[in-house]
Amino acid sequence: MSEIGCSEIDILLKTLMTSITDGKPTLLKHFIQRACANMFFQYMCSVRFDYKDNEFCEVVGFFDEIFWEINQGYAVDFLPWLAPLYKKHMNSLINWSSKIRSFILNRIIYKRENNNEQRQDDFTSALLKSLNEDSNVSRDTIIFMLEDFIGGHSAVGNLVMLIIMYLIKHPNVAKNIQLEADSVSKPSHRTINFYDMDSMPYTMATIFEVLRCSSSPIVPHVATQDTLISGYGVAKGTIVFINNHNLNHNKLYWKQPECFIPERFLKNTYEEQKSVQSKRKLNESEERENDIAEKNMIIKNTQSRGLQIRKGIPYFLPFSIGKRTCIGQNLVRGFGFILVANILRHFNISYDMNSEIEINTGSIALPTKPISVYLIKRKEIF
């Protein structure tokens, strides 16, 4: 997975470098979405598409349109009998979905079925194999599953673009990520990969803080049987939501929840160790000297050893909880991380001073209209 992501990152960075025009903005979201789509297509289907492939670009746009629509929380989502009033909306979703299905059938499924030499160890092969071996699995089911998994790239692309918008508004946070990325990638200036996550806790903390601030709604669940939750009766068939916004913005759980503070997801292990050590009385000078030497060594490696991500926060559930937790959360974290880290390592990013950056809580989905930003190559890299 890391190899797939890094390979696509290298192509994305080269594309961005050649597309930059001095003094002119770049439609960054389009490039990010196409890169994310290719990561998922390669991971699921062992194929990638050129960024200039018009049909591919169109399908990526349809996925983005659908992701935006399903995150709007229309009344019909909760009151199905309102469907006649949303006929135009439903027709658009059906049209986009049919074009996506046509693309996947023609460019992936049919080619895979007609070419036995293609890879047989990826997600697509597993689905096709289940179709042949399990009579309860229909062709429509496996195609829907493939569409659903590939569609997850839209969540990654929108999250990455949302992170970048937060970083434009908080340049000091962006600078900290760049310093962290530089320390990890030097001296060879290699591509940052999945295995660098633990070495870049500030970057991961920033991603988590964007997830907290955005408070995207958790996919609803349905009670499969009558049950009780804290004394409240929940009947079978009831739609159940986690109040994600309240969890992420509740002052009982977070200090200054209205503020963007990535550090809230970090713990300083050096400070914790120092606090414990300060309670001990050192009676011999040799012990004091050893302690000072150890302290200096830890300070020298503060970024890599002193800071760690806080784990197991019981009230932070960006990917839901239980058996129905987001199955693609590792892809979201992994691909999102390498995109943010490598883009920030290569570029300073700014926004048109005459435009307002509008960030609304309640969703990671961004409007499908073009989002223009200025990319400036960092002198530290080039």
mmCIF file of N, CA and C in Angstrom, residues 99-164:
data_model
loop_
_atom_site.group_PDB
_atom_site.id
_atom_site.type_symbol
_atom_site.label_atom_id
_atom_site.label_comp_id
_atom_site.label_asym_id
_atom_site.label_seq_id
_atom_site.Cartn_x
_atom_site.Cartn_y
_atom_site.Cartn_z
ATOM 1 N N LYS A 99 -22.869 6.275 -15.043
ATOM 2 C CA LYS A 99 -21.649 6.545 -15.806
ATOM 3 C C LYS A 99 -20.419 5.957 -15.102
ATOM 4 N N ILE A 100 -20.427 5.998 -13.792
ATOM 5 C CA ILE A 100 -19.340 5.366 -13.031
ATOM 6 C C ILE A 100 -19.340 3.860 -13.271
ATOM 7 N N ARG A 101 -20.524 3.264 -13.219
ATOM 8 C CA ARG A 101 -20.621 1.815 -13.437
ATOM 9 C C ARG A 101 -20.157 1.439 -14.839
ATOM 10 N N SER A 102 -20.535 2.216 -15.826
ATOM 11 C CA SER A 102 -20.118 1.940 -17.203
ATOM 12 C C SER A 102 -18.601 1.977 -17.320
ATOM 13 N N PHE A 103 -17.975 2.949 -16.665
ATOM 14 C CA PHE A 103 -16.517 3.072 -16.695
ATOM 15 C C PHE A 103 -15.857 1.853 -16.055
ATOM 16 N N ILE A 104 -16.342 1.455 -14.899
ATOM 17 C CA ILE A 104 -15.744 0.329 -14.182
ATOM 18 C C ILE A 104 -15.932 -0.976 -14.956
ATOM 19 N N LEU A 105 -17.081 -1.138 -15.566
ATOM 20 C CA LEU A 105 -17.317 -2.345 -16.359
ATOM 21 C C LEU A 105 -16.401 -2.393 -17.578
ATOM 22 N N ASN A 106 -16.363 -1.292 -18.321
ATOM 23 C CA ASN A 106 -15.623 -1.280 -19.588
ATOM 24 C C ASN A 106 -14.115 -1.215 -19.412
ATOM 25 N N ARG A 107 -13.666 -0.479 -18.405
ATOM 26 C CA ARG A 107 -12.226 -0.252 -18.259
ATOM 27 C C ARG A 107 -11.565 -1.222 -17.276
ATOM 28 N N ILE A 108 -12.361 -1.936 -16.496
ATOM 29 C CA ILE A 108 -11.768 -2.830 -15.487
ATOM 30 C C ILE A 108 -12.333 -4.252 -15.565
ATOM 31 N N ILE A 109 -13.631 -4.420 -15.310
ATOM 32 C CA ILE A 109 -14.219 -5.758 -15.188
ATOM 33 C C ILE A 109 -14.097 -6.560 -16.476
ATOM 34 N N TYR A 110 -14.553 -5.990 -17.594
ATOM 35 C CA TYR A 110 -14.520 -6.739 -18.854
ATOM 36 C C TYR A 110 -13.097 -7.100 -19.250
ATOM 37 N N LYS A 111 -12.176 -6.166 -19.054
ATOM 38 C CA LYS A 111 -10.778 -6.444 -19.395
ATOM 39 C C LYS A 111 -10.217 -7.539 -18.500
ATOM 40 N N ARG A 112 -10.578 -7.509 -17.228
ATOM 41 C CA ARG A 112 -10.085 -8.523 -16.300
ATOM 42 C C ARG A 112 -10.639 -9.903 -16.665
ATOM 43 N N GLU A 113 -11.898 -9.954 -17.011
ATOM 44 C CA GLU A 113 -12.522 -11.237 -17.346
ATOM 45 C C GLU A 113 -11.982 -11.817 -18.653
ATOM 46 N N ASN A 114 -11.561 -10.933 -19.563
ATOM 47 C CA ASN A 114 -11.088 -11.390 -20.873
ATOM 48 C C ASN A 114 -9.581 -11.577 -20.946
ATOM 49 N N ASN A 115 -8.894 -11.289 -19.850
ATOM 50 C CA ASN A 115 -7.438 -11.401 -19.851
ATOM 51 C C ASN A 115 -6.983 -12.144 -18.605
ATOM 52 N N ASN A 116 -6.717 -13.411 -18.757
ATOM 53 C CA ASN A 116 -6.327 -14.243 -17.613
ATOM 54 C C ASN A 116 -4.918 -13.965 -17.123
ATOM 55 N N GLU A 117 -4.164 -13.175 -17.908
ATOM 56 C CA GLU A 117 -2.783 -12.903 -17.528
ATOM 57 C C GLU A 117 -2.680 -11.774 -16.507
ATOM 58 N N GLN A 118 -3.782 -11.039 -16.304
ATOM 59 C CA GLN A 118 -3.733 -9.940 -15.349
ATOM 60 C C GLN A 118 -3.660 -10.487 -13.923
ATOM 61 N N ARG A 119 -3.311 -9.608 -12.986
ATOM 62 C CA ARG A 119 -3.105 -10.014 -11.599
ATOM 63 C C ARG A 119 -4.322 -10.727 -11.024
ATOM 64 N N GLN A 120 -4.049 -11.717 -10.216
ATOM 65 C CA GLN A 120 -5.118 -12.508 -9.620
ATOM 66 C C GLN A 120 -5.109 -12.423 -8.092
ATOM 67 N N ASP A 121 -4.403 -11.433 -7.551
ATOM 68 C CA ASP A 121 -4.263 -11.376 -6.098
ATOM 69 C C ASP A 121 -4.727 -10.050 -5.511
ATOM 70 N N ASP A 122 -5.570 -9.315 -6.236
ATOM 71 C CA ASP A 122 -6.042 -8.042 -5.708
ATOM 72 C C ASP A 122 -7.523 -8.138 -5.342
ATOM 73 N N PHE A 123 -8.087 -7.010 -4.931
ATOM 74 C CA PHE A 123 -9.473 -6.974 -4.460
ATOM 75 C C PHE A 123 -10.450 -7.364 -5.566
ATOM 76 N N THR A 124 -10.202 -6.893 -6.786
ATOM 77 C CA THR A 124 -11.085 -7.207 -7.908
ATOM 78 C C THR A 124 -11.119 -8.705 -8.175
ATOM 79 N N SER A 125 -9.961 -9.331 -8.162
ATOM 80 C CA SER A 125 -9.893 -10.777 -8.381
ATOM 81 C C SER A 125 -10.639 -11.540 -7.292
ATOM 82 N N ALA A 126 -10.513 -11.069 -6.067
ATOM 83 C CA ALA A 126 -11.210 -11.725 -4.955
ATOM 84 C C ALA A 126 -12.724 -11.637 -5.142
ATOM 85 N N LEU A 127 -13.203 -10.479 -5.617
ATOM 86 C CA LEU A 127 -14.637 -10.322 -5.857
ATOM 87 C C LEU A 127 -15.117 -11.235 -6.977
ATOM 88 N N LEU A 128 -14.370 -11.269 -8.076
ATOM 89 C CA LEU A 128 -14.750 -12.120 -9.203
ATOM 90 C C LEU A 128 -14.706 -13.597 -8.815
ATOM 91 N N LYS A 129 -13.748 -13.946 -7.974
ATOM 92 C CA LYS A 129 -13.645 -15.329 -7.509
ATOM 93 C C LYS A 129 -14.856 -15.701 -6.658
ATOM 94 N N SER A 130 -15.285 -14.773 -5.794
ATOM 95 C CA SER A 130 -16.452 -15.040 -4.948
ATOM 96 C C SER A 130 -17.712 -15.199 -5.791
ATOM 97 N N LEU A 131 -17.766 -14.483 -6.916
ATOM 98 C CA LEU A 131 -18.913 -14.601 -7.817
ATOM 99 C C LEU A 131 -19.000 -16.007 -8.401
ATOM 100 N N ASN A 132 -17.862 -16.589 -8.703
ATOM 101 C CA ASN A 132 -17.826 -17.927 -9.292
ATOM 102 C C ASN A 132 -18.036 -19.029 -8.264
ATOM 103 N N GLU A 133 -17.659 -18.752 -7.016
ATOM 104 C CA GLU A 133 -17.679 -19.807 -6.001
ATOM 105 C C GLU A 133 -18.895 -19.771 -5.083
ATOM 106 N N ASP A 134 -19.552 -18.626 -4.996
ATOM 107 C CA ASP A 134 -20.681 -18.481 -4.069
ATOM 108 C C ASP A 134 -21.943 -18.130 -4.853
ATOM 109 N N SER A 135 -22.897 -19.023 -4.857
ATOM 110 C CA SER A 135 -24.138 -18.804 -5.617
ATOM 111 C C SER A 135 -24.996 -17.694 -5.024
ATOM 112 N N ASN A 136 -24.728 -17.320 -3.778
ATOM 113 C CA ASN A 136 -25.505 -16.258 -3.134
ATOM 114 C C ASN A 136 -25.003 -14.859 -3.494
ATOM 115 N N VAL A 137 -23.851 -14.799 -4.163
ATOM 116 C CA VAL A 137 -23.278 -13.510 -4.554
ATOM 117 C C VAL A 137 -23.665 -13.205 -5.996
ATOM 118 N N SER A 138 -24.260 -12.036 -6.214
ATOM 119 C CA SER A 138 -24.675 -11.651 -7.564
ATOM 120 C C SER A 138 -23.636 -10.734 -8.196
ATOM 121 N N ARG A 139 -23.695 -10.621 -9.509
ATOM 122 C CA ARG A 139 -22.773 -9.753 -10.238
ATOM 123 C C ARG A 139 -22.974 -8.295 -9.835
ATOM 124 N N ASP A 140 -24.227 -7.903 -9.683
ATOM 125 C CA ASP A 140 -24.515 -6.525 -9.271
ATOM 126 C C ASP A 140 -23.912 -6.220 -7.906
ATOM 127 N N THR A 141 -23.930 -7.220 -7.026
ATOM 128 C CA THR A 141 -23.394 -7.019 -5.676
ATOM 129 C C THR A 141 -21.900 -6.733 -5.702
ATOM 130 N N ILE A 142 -21.147 -7.517 -6.463
ATOM 131 C CA ILE A 142 -19.694 -7.309 -6.465
ATOM 132 C C ILE A 142 -19.319 -6.004 -7.163
ATOM 133 N N ILE A 143 -20.081 -5.621 -8.190
ATOM 134 C CA ILE A 143 -19.789 -4.358 -8.869
ATOM 135 C C ILE A 143 -20.100 -3.190 -7.940
ATOM 136 N N PHE A 144 -21.206 -3.305 -7.201
ATOM 137 C CA PHE A 144 -21.547 -2.256 -6.236
ATOM 138 C C PHE A 144 -20.473 -2.147 -5.161
ATOM 139 N N MET A 145 -19.983 -3.291 -4.686
ATOM 140 C CA MET A 145 -18.926 -3.280 -3.671
ATOM 141 C C MET A 145 -17.670 -2.604 -4.203
ATOM 142 N N LEU A 146 -17.306 -2.907 -5.440
ATOM 143 C CA LEU A 146 -16.114 -2.306 -6.032
ATOM 144 C C LEU A 146 -16.292 -0.801 -6.186
ATOM 145 N N GLU A 147 -17.465 -0.385 -6.646
ATOM 146 C CA GLU A 147 -17.755 1.048 -6.777
ATOM 147 C C GLU A 147 -17.673 1.736 -5.417
ATOM 148 N N ASP A 148 -18.211 1.072 -4.413
ATOM 149 C CA ASP A 148 -18.252 1.652 -3.075
ATOM 150 C C ASP A 148 -16.853 1.835 -2.507
ATOM 151 N N PHE A 149 -16.005 0.823 -2.660
ATOM 152 C CA PHE A 149 -14.638 0.907 -2.146
ATOM 153 C C PHE A 149 -13.818 1.942 -2.914
ATOM 154 N N ILE A 150 -13.914 1.923 -4.237
ATOM 155 C CA ILE A 150 -13.168 2.899 -5.039
ATOM 156 C C ILE A 150 -13.646 4.311 -4.724
ATOM 157 N N GLY A 151 -14.951 4.454 -4.487
ATOM 158 C CA GLY A 151 -15.501 5.769 -4.156
ATOM 159 C C GLY A 151 -14.936 6.364 -2.886
ATOM 160 N N GLY A 152 -14.296 5.522 -2.060
ATOM 161 C CA GLY A 152 -13.679 6.034 -0.836
ATOM 162 C C GLY A 152 -12.588 7.046 -1.093
ATOM 163 N N HIS A 153 -12.067 7.083 -2.330
ATOM 164 C CA HIS A 153 -11.001 8.047 -2.636
ATOM 165 C C HIS A 153 -11.499 9.476 -2.499
ATOM 166 N N SER A 154 -12.798 9.696 -2.717
ATOM 167 C CA SER A 154 -13.339 11.058 -2.606
ATOM 168 C C SER A 154 -13.212 11.592 -1.189
ATOM 169 N N ALA A 155 -13.397 10.710 -0.204
ATOM 170 C CA ALA A 155 -13.247 11.127 1.194
ATOM 171 C C ALA A 155 -11.814 11.548 1.473
ATOM 172 N N VAL A 156 -10.846 10.787 0.950
ATOM 173 C CA VAL A 156 -9.435 11.127 1.159
ATOM 174 C C VAL A 156 -9.101 12.453 0.492
ATOM 175 N N GLY A 157 -9.510 12.608 -0.767
ATOM 176 C CA GLY A 157 -9.201 13.839 -1.497
ATOM 177 C C GLY A 157 -9.798 15.073 -0.851
ATOM 178 N N ASN A 158 -11.052 14.974 -0.413
ATOM 179 C CA ASN A 158 -11.694 16.112 0.241
ATOM 180 C C ASN A 158 -11.048 16.415 1.581
ATOM 181 N N LEU A 159 -10.675 15.364 2.322
ATOM 182 C CA LEU A 159 -10.006 15.578 3.608
ATOM 183 C C LEU A 159 -8.671 16.282 3.411
ATOM 184 N N VAL A 160 -7.884 15.834 2.439
ATOM 185 C CA VAL A 160 -6.577 16.450 2.182
ATOM 186 C C VAL A 160 -6.748 17.912 1.787
ATOM 187 N N MET A 161 -7.718 18.190 0.929
ATOM 188 C CA MET A 161 -7.946 19.574 0.512
ATOM 189 C C MET A 161 -8.419 20.424 1.692
ATOM 190 N N LEU A 162 -9.238 19.841 2.560
ATOM 191 C CA LEU A 162 -9.701 20.561 3.744
ATOM 192 C C LEU A 162 -8.535 20.856 4.683
ATOM 193 N N ILE A 163 -7.638 19.893 4.847
ATOM 194 C CA ILE A 163 -6.445 20.107 5.673
ATOM 195 C C ILE A 163 -5.630 21.261 5.117
ATOM 196 N N ILE A 164 -5.442 21.281 3.813
ATOM 197 C CA ILE A 164 -4.662 22.351 3.180
ATOM 198 C C ILE A 164 -5.324 23.704 3.402
#
